[in-house]
Coordinates of N, CA and C and ligand atoms in Angstrom, one line a residue:
X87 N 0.8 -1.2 0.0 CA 0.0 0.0 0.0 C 0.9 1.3 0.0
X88 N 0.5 2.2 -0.7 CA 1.4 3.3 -0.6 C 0.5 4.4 0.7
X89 N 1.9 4.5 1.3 CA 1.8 5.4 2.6 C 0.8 6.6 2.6
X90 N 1.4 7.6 1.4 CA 0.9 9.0 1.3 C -1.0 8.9 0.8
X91 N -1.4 7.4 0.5 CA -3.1 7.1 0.1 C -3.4 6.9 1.8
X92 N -3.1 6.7 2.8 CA -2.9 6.3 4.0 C -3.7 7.3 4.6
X93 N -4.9 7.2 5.2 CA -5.4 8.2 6.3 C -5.3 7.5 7.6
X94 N -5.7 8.8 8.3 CA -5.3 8.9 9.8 C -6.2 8.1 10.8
X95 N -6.1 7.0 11.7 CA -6.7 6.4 12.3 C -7.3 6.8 13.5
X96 N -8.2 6.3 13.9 CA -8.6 6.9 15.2 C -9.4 6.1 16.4
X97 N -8.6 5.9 17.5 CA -9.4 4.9 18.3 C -10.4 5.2 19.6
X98 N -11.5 5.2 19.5 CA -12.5 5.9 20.5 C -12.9 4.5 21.2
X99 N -13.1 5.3 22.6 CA -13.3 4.2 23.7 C -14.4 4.3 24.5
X100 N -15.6 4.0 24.8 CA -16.6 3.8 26.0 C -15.7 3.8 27.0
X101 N -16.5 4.1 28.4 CA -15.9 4.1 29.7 C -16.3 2.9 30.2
X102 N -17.9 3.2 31.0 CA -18.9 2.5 31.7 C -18.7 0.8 30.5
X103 N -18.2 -0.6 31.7 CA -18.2 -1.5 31.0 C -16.9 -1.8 30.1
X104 N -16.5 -1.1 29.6 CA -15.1 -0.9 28.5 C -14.0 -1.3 29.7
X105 N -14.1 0.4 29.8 CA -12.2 0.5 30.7 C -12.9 0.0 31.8
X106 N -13.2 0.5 32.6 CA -13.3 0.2 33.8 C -15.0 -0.5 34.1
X107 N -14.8 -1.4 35.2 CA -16.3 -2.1 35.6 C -17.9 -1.4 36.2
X108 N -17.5 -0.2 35.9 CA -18.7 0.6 36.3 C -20.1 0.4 35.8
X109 N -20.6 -0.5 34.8 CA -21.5 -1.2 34.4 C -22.1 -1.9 35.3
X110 N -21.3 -2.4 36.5 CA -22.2 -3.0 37.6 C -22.8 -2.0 38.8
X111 N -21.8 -0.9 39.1 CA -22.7 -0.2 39.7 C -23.8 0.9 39.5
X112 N -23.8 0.7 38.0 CA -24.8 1.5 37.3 C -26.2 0.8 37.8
X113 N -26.2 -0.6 37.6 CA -26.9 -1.9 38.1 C -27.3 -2.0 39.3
X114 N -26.5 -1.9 40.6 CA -27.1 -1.9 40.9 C -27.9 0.0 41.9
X115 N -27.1 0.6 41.6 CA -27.9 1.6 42.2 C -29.2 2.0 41.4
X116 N -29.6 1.5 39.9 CA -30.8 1.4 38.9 C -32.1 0.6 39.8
X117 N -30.8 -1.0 40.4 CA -32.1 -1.7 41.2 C -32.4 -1.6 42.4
X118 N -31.7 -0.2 43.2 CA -31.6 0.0 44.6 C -33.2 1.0 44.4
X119 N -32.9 1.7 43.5 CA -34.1 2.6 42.9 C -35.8 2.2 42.7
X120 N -35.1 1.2 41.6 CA -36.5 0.2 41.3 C -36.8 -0.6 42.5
X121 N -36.6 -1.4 43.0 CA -36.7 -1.9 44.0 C -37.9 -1.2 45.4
X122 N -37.1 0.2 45.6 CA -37.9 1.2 46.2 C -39.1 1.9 45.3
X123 N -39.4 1.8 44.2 CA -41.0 2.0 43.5 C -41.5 0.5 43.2
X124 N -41.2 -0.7 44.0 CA -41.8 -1.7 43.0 C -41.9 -1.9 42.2
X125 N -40.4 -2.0 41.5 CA -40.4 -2.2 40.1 C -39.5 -3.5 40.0
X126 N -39.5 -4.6 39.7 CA -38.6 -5.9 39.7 C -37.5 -5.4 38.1
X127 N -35.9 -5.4 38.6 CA -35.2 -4.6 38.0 C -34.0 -6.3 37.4
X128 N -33.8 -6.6 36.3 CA -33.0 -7.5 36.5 C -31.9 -7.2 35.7
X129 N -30.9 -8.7 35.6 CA -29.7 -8.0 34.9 C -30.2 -7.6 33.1
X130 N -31.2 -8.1 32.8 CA -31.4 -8.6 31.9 C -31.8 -7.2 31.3
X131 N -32.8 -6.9 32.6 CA -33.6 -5.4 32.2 C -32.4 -4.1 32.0
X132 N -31.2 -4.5 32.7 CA -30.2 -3.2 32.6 C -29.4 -3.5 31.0
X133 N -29.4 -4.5 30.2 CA -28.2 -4.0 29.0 C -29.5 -3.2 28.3
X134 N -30.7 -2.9 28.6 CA -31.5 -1.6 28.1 C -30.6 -0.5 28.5
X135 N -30.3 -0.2 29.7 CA -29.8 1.0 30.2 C -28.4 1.3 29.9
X136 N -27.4 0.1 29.4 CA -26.1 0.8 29.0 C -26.2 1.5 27.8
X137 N -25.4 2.2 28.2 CA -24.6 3.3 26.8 C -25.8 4.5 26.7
X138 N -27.1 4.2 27.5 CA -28.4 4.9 27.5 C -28.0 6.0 28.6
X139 N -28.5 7.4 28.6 CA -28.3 8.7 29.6 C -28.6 8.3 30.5
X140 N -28.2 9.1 31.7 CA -29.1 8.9 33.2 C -30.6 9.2 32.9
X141 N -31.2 10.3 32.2 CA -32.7 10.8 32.6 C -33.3 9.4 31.6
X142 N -32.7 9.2 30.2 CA -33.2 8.4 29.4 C -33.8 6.9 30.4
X143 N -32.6 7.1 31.0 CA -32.9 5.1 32.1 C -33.5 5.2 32.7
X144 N -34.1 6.7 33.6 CA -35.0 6.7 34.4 C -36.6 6.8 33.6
X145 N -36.8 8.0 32.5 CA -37.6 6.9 31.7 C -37.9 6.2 31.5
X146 N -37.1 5.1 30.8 CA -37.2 3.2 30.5 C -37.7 2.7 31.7
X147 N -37.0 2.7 33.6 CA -37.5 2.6 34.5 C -38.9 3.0 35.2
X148 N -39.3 4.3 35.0 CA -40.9 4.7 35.3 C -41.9 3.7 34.3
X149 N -41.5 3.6 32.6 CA -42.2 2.8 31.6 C -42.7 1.3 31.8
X150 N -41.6 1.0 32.7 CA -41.6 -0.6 33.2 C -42.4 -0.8 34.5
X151 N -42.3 0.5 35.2 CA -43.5 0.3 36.4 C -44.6 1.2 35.6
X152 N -44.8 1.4 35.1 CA -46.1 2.5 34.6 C -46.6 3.6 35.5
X153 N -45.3 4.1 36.1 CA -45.7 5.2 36.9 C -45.4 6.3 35.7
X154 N -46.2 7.8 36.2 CA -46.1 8.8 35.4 C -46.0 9.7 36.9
X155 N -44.6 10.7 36.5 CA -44.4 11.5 38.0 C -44.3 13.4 37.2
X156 N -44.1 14.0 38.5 CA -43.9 15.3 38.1 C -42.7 15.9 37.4
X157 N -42.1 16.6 37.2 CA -40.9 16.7 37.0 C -40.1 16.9 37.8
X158 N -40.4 17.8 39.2 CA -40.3 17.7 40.6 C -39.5 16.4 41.0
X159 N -40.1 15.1 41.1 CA -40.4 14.2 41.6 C -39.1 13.0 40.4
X160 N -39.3 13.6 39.1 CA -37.9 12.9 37.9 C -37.1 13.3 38.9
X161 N -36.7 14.9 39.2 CA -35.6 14.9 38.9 C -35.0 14.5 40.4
X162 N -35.5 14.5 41.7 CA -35.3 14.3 42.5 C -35.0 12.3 42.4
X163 N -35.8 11.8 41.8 CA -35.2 10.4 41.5 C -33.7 10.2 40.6
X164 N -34.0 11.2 39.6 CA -32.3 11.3 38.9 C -31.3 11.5 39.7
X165 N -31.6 12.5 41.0 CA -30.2 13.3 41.8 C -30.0 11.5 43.2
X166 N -31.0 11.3 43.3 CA -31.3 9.9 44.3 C -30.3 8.5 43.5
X167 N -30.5 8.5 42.2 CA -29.6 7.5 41.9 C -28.2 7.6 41.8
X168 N -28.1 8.8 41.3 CA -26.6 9.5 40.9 C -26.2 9.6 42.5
X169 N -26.4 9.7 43.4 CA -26.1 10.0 44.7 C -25.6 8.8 45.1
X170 N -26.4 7.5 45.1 CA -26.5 6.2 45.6 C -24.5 5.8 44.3
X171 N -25.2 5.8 42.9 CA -24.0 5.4 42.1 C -22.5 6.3 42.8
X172 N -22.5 7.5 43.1 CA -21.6 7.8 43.3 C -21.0 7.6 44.8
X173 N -22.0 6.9 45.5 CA -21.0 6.1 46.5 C -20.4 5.3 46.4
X174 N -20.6 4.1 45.3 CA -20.5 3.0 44.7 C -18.7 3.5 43.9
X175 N -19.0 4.7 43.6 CA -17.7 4.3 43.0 C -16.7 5.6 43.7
X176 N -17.5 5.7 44.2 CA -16.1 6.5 45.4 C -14.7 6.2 45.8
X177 N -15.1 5.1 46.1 CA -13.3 3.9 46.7 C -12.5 3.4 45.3
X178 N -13.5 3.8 44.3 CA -12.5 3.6 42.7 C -11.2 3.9 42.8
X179 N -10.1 2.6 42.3 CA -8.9 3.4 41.9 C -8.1 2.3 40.2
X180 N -7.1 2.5 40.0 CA -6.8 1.8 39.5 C -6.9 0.2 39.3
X181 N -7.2 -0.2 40.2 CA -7.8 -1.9 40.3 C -8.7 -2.3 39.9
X182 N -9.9 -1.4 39.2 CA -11.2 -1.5 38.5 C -10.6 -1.4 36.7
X183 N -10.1 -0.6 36.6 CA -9.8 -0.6 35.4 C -9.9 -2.0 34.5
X184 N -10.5 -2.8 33.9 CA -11.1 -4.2 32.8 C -9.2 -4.9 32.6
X185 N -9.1 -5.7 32.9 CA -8.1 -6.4 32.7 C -7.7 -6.6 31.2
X186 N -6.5 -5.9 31.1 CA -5.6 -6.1 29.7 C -6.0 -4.2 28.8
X187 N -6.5 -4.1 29.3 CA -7.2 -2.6 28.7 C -6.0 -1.9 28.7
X188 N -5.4 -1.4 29.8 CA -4.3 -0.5 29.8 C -3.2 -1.0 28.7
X189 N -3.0 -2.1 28.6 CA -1.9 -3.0 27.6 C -2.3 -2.5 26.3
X190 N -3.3 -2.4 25.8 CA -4.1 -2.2 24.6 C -3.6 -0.6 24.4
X191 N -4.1 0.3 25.7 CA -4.1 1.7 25.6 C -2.3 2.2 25.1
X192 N -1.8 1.5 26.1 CA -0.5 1.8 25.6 C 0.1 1.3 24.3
X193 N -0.5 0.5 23.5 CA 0.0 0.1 22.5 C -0.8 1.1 21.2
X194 N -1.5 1.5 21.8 CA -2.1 2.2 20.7 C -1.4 3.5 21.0
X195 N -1.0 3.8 21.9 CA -0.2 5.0 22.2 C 1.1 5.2 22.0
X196 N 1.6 4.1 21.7 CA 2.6 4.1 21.2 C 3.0 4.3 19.7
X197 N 2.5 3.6 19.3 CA 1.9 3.7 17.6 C 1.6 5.4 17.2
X198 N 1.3 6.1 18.0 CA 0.9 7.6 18.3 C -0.1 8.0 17.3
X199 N -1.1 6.9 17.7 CA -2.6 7.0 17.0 C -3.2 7.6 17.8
X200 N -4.4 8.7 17.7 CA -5.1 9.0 18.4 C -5.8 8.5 19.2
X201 N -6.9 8.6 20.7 CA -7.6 8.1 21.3 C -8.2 8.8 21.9
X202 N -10.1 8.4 21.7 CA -11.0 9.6 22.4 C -11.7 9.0 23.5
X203 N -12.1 9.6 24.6 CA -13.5 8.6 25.0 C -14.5 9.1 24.3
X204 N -15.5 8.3 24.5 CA -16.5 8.6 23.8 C -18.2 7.8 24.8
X205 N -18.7 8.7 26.0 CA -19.1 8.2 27.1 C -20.8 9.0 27.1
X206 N -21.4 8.0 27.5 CA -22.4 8.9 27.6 C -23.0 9.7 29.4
X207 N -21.3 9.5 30.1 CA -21.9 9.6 31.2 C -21.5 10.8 32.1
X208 N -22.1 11.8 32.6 CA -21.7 13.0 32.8 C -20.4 12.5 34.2
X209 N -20.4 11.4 34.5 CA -19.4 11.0 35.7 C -18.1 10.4 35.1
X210 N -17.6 11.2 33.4 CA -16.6 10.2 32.9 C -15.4 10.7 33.7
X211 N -15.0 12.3 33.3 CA -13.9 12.7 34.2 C -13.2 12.0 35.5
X212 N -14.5 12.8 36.4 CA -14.0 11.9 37.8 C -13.8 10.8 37.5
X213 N -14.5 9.8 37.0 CA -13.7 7.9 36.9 C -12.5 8.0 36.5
X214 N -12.2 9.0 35.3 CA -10.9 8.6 34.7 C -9.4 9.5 35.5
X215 N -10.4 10.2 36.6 CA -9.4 10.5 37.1 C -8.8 9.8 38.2
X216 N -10.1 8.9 38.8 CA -9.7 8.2 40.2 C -8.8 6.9 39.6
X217 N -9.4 6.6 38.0 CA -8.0 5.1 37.3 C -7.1 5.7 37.1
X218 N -6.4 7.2 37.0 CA -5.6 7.5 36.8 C -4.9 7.2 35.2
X219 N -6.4 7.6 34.2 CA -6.4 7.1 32.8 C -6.5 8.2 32.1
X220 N -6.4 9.4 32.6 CA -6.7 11.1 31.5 C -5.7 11.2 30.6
X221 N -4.7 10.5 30.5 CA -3.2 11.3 29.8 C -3.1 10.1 28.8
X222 N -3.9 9.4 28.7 CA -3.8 8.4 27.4 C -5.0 8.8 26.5
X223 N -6.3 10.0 26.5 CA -6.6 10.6 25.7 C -6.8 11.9 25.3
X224 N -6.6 11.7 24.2 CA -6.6 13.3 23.3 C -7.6 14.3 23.3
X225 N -8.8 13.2 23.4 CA -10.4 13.9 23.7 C -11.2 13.3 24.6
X226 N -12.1 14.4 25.2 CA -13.1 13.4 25.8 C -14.3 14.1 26.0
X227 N -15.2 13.3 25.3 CA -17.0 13.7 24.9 C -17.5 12.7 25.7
X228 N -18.1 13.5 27.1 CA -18.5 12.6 27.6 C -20.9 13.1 27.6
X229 N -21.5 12.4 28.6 CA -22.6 13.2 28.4 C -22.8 14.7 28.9
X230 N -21.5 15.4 29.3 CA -22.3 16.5 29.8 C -22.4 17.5 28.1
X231 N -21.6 16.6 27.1 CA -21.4 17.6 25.9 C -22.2 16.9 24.4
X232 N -23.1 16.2 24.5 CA -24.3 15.8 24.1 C -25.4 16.2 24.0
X233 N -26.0 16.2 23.0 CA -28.0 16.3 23.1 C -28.4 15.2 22.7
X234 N -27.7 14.0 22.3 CA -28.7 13.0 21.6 C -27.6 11.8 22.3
X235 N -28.6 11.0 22.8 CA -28.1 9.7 23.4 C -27.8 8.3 22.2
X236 N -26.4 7.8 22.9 CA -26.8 6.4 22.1 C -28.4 6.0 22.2
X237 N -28.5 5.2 20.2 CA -27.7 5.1 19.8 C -27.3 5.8 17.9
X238 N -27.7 7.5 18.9 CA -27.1 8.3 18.0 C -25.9 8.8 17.8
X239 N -25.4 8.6 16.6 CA -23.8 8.7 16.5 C -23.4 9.6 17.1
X240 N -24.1 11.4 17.9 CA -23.5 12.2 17.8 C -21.9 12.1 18.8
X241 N -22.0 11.5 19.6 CA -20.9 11.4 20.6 C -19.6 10.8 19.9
X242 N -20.0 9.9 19.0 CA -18.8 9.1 18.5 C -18.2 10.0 17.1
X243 N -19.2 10.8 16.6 CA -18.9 12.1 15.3 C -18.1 13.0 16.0
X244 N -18.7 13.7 17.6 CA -17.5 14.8 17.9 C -16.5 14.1 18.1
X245 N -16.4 12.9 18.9 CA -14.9 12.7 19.3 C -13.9 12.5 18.1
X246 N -14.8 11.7 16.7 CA -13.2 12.0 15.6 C -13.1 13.1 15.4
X247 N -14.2 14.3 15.2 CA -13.4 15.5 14.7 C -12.5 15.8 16.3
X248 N -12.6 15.7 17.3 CA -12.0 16.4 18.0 C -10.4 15.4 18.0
X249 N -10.4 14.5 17.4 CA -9.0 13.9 17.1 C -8.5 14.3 15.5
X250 N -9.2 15.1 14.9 CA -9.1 14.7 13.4 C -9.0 14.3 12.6
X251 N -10.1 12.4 12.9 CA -9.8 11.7 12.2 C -11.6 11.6 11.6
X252 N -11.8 11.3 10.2 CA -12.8 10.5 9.5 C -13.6 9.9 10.1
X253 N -14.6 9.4 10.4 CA -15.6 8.4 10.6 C -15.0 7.2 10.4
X254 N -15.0 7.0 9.2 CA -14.9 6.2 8.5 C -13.3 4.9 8.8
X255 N -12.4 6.1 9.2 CA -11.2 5.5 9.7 C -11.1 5.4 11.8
X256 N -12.4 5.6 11.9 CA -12.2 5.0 13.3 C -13.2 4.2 13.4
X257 N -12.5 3.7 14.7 CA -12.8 2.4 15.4 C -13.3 2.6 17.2
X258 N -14.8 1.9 17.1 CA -15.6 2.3 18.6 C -15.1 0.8 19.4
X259 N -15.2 0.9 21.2 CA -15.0 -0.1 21.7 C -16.2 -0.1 22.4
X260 N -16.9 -1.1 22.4 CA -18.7 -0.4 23.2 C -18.8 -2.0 24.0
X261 N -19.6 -1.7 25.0 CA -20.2 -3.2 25.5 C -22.0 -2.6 25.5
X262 N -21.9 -1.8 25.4 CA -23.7 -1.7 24.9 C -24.2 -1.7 23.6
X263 N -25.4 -2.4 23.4 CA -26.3 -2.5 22.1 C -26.5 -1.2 21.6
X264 N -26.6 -0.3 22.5 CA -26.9 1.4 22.0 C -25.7 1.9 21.0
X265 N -24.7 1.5 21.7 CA -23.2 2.2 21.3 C -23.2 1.4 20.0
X266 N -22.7 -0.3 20.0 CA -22.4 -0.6 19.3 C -23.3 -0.2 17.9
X267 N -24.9 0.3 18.0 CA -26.0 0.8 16.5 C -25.1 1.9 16.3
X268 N -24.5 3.1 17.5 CA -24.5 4.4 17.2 C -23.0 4.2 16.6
X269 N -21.9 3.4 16.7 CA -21.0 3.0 15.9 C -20.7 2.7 14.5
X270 N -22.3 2.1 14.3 CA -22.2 1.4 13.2 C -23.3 2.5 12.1
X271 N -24.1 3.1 12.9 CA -24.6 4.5 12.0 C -23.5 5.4 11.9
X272 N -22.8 5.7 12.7 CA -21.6 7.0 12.7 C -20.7 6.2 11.4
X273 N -20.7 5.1 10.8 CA -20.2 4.2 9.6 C -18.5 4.1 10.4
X274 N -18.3 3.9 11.6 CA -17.5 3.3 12.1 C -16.9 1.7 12.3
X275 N -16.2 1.4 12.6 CA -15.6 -0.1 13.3 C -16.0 0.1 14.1
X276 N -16.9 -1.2 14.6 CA -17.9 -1.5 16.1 C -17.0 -3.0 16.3
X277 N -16.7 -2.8 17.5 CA -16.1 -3.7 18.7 C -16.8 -4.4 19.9
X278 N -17.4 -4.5 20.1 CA -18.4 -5.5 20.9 C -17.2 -6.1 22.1
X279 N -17.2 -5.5 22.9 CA -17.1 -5.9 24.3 C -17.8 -6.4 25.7
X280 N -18.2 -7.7 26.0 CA -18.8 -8.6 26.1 C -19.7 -9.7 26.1
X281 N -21.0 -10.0 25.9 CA -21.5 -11.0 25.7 C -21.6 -10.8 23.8
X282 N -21.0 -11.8 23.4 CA -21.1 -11.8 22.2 C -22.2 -11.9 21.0
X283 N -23.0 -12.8 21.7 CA -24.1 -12.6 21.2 C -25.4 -12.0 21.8
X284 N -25.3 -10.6 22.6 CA -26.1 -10.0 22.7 C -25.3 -8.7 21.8
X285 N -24.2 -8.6 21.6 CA -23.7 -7.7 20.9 C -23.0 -8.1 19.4
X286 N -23.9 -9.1 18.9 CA -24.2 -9.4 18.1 C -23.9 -8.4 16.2
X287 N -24.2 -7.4 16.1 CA -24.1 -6.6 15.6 C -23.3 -5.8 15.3
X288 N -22.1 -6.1 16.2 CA -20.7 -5.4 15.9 C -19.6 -6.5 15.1
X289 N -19.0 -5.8 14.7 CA -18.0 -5.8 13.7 C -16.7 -6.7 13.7
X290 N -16.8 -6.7 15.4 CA -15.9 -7.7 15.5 C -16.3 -8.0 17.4
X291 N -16.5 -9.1 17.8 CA -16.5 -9.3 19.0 C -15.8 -9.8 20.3
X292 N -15.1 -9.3 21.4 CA -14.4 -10.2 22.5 C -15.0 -10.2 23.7
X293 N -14.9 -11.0 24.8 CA -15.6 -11.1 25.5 C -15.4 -10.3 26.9
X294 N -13.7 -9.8 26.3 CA -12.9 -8.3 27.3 C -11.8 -8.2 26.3
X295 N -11.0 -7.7 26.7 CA -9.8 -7.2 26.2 C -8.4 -8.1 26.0
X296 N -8.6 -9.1 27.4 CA -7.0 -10.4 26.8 C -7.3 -10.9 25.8
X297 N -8.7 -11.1 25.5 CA -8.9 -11.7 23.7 C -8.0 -10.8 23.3
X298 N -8.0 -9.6 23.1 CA -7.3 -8.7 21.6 C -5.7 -8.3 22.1
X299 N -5.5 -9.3 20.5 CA -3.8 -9.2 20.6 C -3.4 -8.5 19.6
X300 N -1.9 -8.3 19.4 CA -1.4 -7.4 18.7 C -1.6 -7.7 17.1
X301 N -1.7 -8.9 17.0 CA -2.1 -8.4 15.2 C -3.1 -8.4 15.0
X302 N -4.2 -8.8 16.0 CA -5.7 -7.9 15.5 C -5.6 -6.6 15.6
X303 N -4.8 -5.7 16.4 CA -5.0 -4.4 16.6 C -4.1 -4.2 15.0
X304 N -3.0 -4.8 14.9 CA -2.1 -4.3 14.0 C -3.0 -4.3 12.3
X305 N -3.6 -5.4 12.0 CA -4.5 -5.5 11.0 C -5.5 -4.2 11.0
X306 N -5.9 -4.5 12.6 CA -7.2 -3.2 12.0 C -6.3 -2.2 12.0
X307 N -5.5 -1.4 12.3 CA -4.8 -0.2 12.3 C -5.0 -0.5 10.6
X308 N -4.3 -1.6 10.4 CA -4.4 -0.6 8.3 C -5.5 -1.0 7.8
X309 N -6.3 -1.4 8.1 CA -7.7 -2.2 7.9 C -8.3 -0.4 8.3
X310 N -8.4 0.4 8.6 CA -8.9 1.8 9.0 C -8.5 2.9 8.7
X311 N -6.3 2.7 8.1 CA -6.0 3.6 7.5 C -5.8 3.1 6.0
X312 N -6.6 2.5 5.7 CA -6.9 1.9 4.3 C -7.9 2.7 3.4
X313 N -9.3 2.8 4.4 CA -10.6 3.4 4.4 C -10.9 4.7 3.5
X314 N -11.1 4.8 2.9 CA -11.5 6.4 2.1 C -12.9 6.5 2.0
Ligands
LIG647 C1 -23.2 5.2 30.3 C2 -23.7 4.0 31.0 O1 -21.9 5.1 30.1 O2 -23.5 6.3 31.0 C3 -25.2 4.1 31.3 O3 -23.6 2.8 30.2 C4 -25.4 5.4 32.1 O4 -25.7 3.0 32.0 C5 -24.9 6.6 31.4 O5 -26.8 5.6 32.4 C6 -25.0 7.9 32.1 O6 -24.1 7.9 33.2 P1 -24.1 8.9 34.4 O7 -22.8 8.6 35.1 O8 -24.1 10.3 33.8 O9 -25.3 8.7 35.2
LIG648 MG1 -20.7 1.2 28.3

């Protein structure tokens, strides 16, 4: 292949579920909630809620009990879970971070390919600051800089421009159904990070990260700076 036909690659990352295991305590402070309106909340019921906003899940949540509240009454339930989640991940440090992830991060960083997050959660910062993961990306579009939730591409469209790479030549890492559609509408490489056949629809699937070794990453690197 000649070099100079060669565009620029670009690797964007989900937080929640991805890098770190925060996927569980999204879970259970969702069923600490439901639980307290009688609502029966299971694992099954929450891969609705990944990659999905906080206000978005609390709709899905009132839908499933058939309650209808004030707005008074939402938003005091929104500030109630975020409260409960953020105890949950208070004691976060580097030991949460998904095993083999950082191995991946540095090799892509070395290569001196770009890397964005790409999060729908207005709590990405603080996480990534308690793993002590901010200085391995270039950008980061988390939900407080959003209007449209997975699984609209808009989150995965800012973060290539804000790396200045193509759609087209980047690559999403998602463990949600939402993410991995809004990957694959943004006309990205969709990566499916765990159950494989519920994330079925991506492009390539592992069940974490020790699956992906260096000539998968190495393939897709020109497998994306191939792309026009
Ligand atoms: C996503 C999670 O990353 O962030 C969702 O997968 C969550 O489950 C969303 O609802 C919003 O997160 P937060 O931290 O802003 O409530
Ligand atoms: Mg996620």
């Amino acid at each position: 292949m000649i070099k100079s036909k060669m565009k620029k690659a670009g690797f964007i990352f989900d937080l929640d579920g991805v890098i770190v295991d925060t996927a569980k305590y999204h879970y259970l402070a969702w069923k600490n909630l439901a639980n307290e309106l009688g609502i029966e909340f299971t694992e099954a019921d929450n891969e609705k809620f990944k990659g999905v906003s906080r206000k978005r899940c609390l709709e899905l949540l009132l839908e499933m009990g058939n309650i209808t509240v004030s707005k008074e009454q939402f938003d005091r339930w929104l500030e109630e879970k975020n409260e409960d989640y953020l105890k949950y991940i208070s004691k976060m440090d580097k030991k949460e971070i998904l095993p083999d992830v950082t191995k991946v991060l540095d090799y892509i960083k070395d290569k001196g390919i770009p890397m964005a997050l790409g999060s729908a959660s207005k709590n990405a910062v603080s996480i990534l600051e308690k793993v002590a993961l901010m200085s391995y990306f270039d950008a980061i579009v988390d939900g407080t800089q959003v209007t449209k939730a997975k699984p609209d591409p808009e989150v995965f469209l800012i973060a290539a421009k804000k790396i200045g790479a193509e759609p087209e030549n980047c690559v999403v890492f998602e463990d949600a159904l939402a993410g991995i559609e809004a990957a694959n509408i943004a006309g990205m490489e969709s990566i499916g990070i765990g159950d494989v056949k519920i994330l079925s629809d991506a492009d390539h699937g592992f069940n974490n990260f020790t699956e992906i070794d260096v000539k998968f990453l190495d393939d897709l690197i020109l497998l994306l700076e191939s792309k026009n």
